[in-house]
XYZ file of C-alpha atoms in Angstrom:
127
model
C 71.425 162.981 76.761
C 70.904 165.198 79.787
C 69.968 168.611 79.353
C 73.546 169.283 81.223
C 75.201 166.972 79.445
C 73.834 168.787 75.834
C 74.929 172.557 77.638
C 78.435 171.017 78.214
C 78.544 169.019 75.369
C 77.723 172.884 73.858
C 80.195 174.277 75.290
C 82.903 171.728 74.704
C 82.427 172.548 70.739
C 82.215 176.766 71.465
C 85.982 176.387 73.006
C 87.272 173.842 70.855
C 86.025 176.345 68.109
C 88.072 178.853 69.219
C 91.037 176.690 69.825
C 90.956 175.270 66.366
C 91.124 179.270 64.717
C 93.895 179.961 66.394
C 95.782 176.728 65.745
C 94.961 176.963 61.911
C 96.203 180.323 61.515
C 99.479 179.350 63.956
C 100.667 175.743 63.490
C 101.540 174.250 59.726
C 99.881 171.390 59.137
C 96.948 171.489 61.467
C 93.879 170.370 60.445
C 91.002 169.981 62.896
C 89.782 169.660 66.560
C 87.415 167.185 67.989
C 86.428 165.426 71.331
C 84.719 162.544 72.041
C 82.934 161.848 75.739
C 80.941 159.705 77.385
C 78.936 161.451 79.778
C 78.489 159.027 81.933
C 81.542 158.682 82.931
C 82.726 162.562 82.478
C 85.214 164.097 82.726
C 87.403 161.333 83.210
C 86.249 160.305 79.929
C 86.396 163.352 78.210
C 89.503 163.286 74.552
C 89.898 166.266 72.864
C 91.826 164.814 69.589
C 93.940 167.746 67.640
C 94.975 166.283 64.216
C 97.863 167.372 61.740
C 97.648 165.879 58.376
C 101.408 164.211 58.523
C 103.337 162.873 60.747
C 105.889 164.907 59.894
C 103.964 168.090 60.574
C 103.301 167.141 63.664
C 106.785 165.780 64.463
C 107.818 169.251 63.289
C 105.100 170.638 65.892
C 105.957 169.260 68.743
C 109.978 169.586 68.267
C 109.127 173.866 67.729
C 107.837 174.082 71.661
C 104.002 174.828 70.648
C 102.342 171.675 72.290
C 102.418 173.046 75.738
C 101.463 176.357 74.639
C 98.411 174.917 72.556
C 97.630 172.575 75.619
C 97.875 175.498 77.762
C 95.463 177.309 75.140
C 92.907 174.904 75.362
C 93.194 174.217 79.364
C 92.606 178.281 79.771
C 89.868 178.851 76.897
C 88.021 175.800 78.190
C 87.983 177.034 81.903
C 86.614 180.282 80.428
C 83.338 178.184 79.086
C 83.768 176.752 82.882
C 85.244 173.607 81.921
C 87.918 173.195 84.621
C 90.882 169.923 83.722
C 93.135 170.208 86.416
C 95.698 167.696 84.213
C 95.196 168.923 80.394
C 98.155 166.630 79.403
C 95.353 162.969 80.565
C 92.743 164.600 78.296
C 94.474 166.021 75.284
C 96.044 163.311 72.412
C 97.203 164.153 68.873
C 96.769 162.277 65.600
C 97.182 162.392 61.869
C 95.051 162.272 59.129
C 97.935 159.715 57.283
C 97.754 157.687 60.360
C 94.014 157.753 60.252
C 94.487 156.822 56.087
C 96.596 154.004 57.018
C 95.059 152.119 59.832
C 91.932 153.035 59.130
C 90.920 154.086 55.449
C 90.433 157.384 56.630
C 87.610 156.423 58.816
C 87.712 159.088 61.685
C 84.349 157.362 62.929
C 86.181 153.866 63.524
C 89.503 155.314 64.400
C 87.623 157.480 66.812
C 85.419 154.725 68.418
C 88.830 152.684 68.985
C 90.483 155.569 70.837
C 90.932 154.403 74.467
C 93.702 156.141 75.823
C 97.189 158.221 74.611
C 100.643 156.391 74.812
C 103.614 157.669 76.075
C 104.103 160.338 73.484
C 100.473 162.047 73.880
C 99.379 160.428 70.873
C 96.135 158.266 70.290
C 96.686 155.172 71.057
C 94.386 152.645 69.198
C 93.506 148.973 70.179
């Protein structure tokens, strides 16, 4: 990893930590946030994944209108760290612990490595 990539990764982690703390306090079922990126293809390869405990909690989150608020928070927070993402929807997806348990036996490393795109509902699409 180049020095500039490391700086960008640190900014991403710092910004997403701020978002995570807010989400933990405000969205029932939210458990964590992470990112994956190939810096040779950055920013196009950046994927931010917001994880909820269950599908029911994620559905309730989406129905409550909180998704737009969280996406805006991610975008604005990262902008404060000089990471400007114009169309935040193309970078952020949503997933659940239960889906990972069912589809990858709880192996998030495998699940995240297989994450290539986002489905029409904004959820992680696995291949």
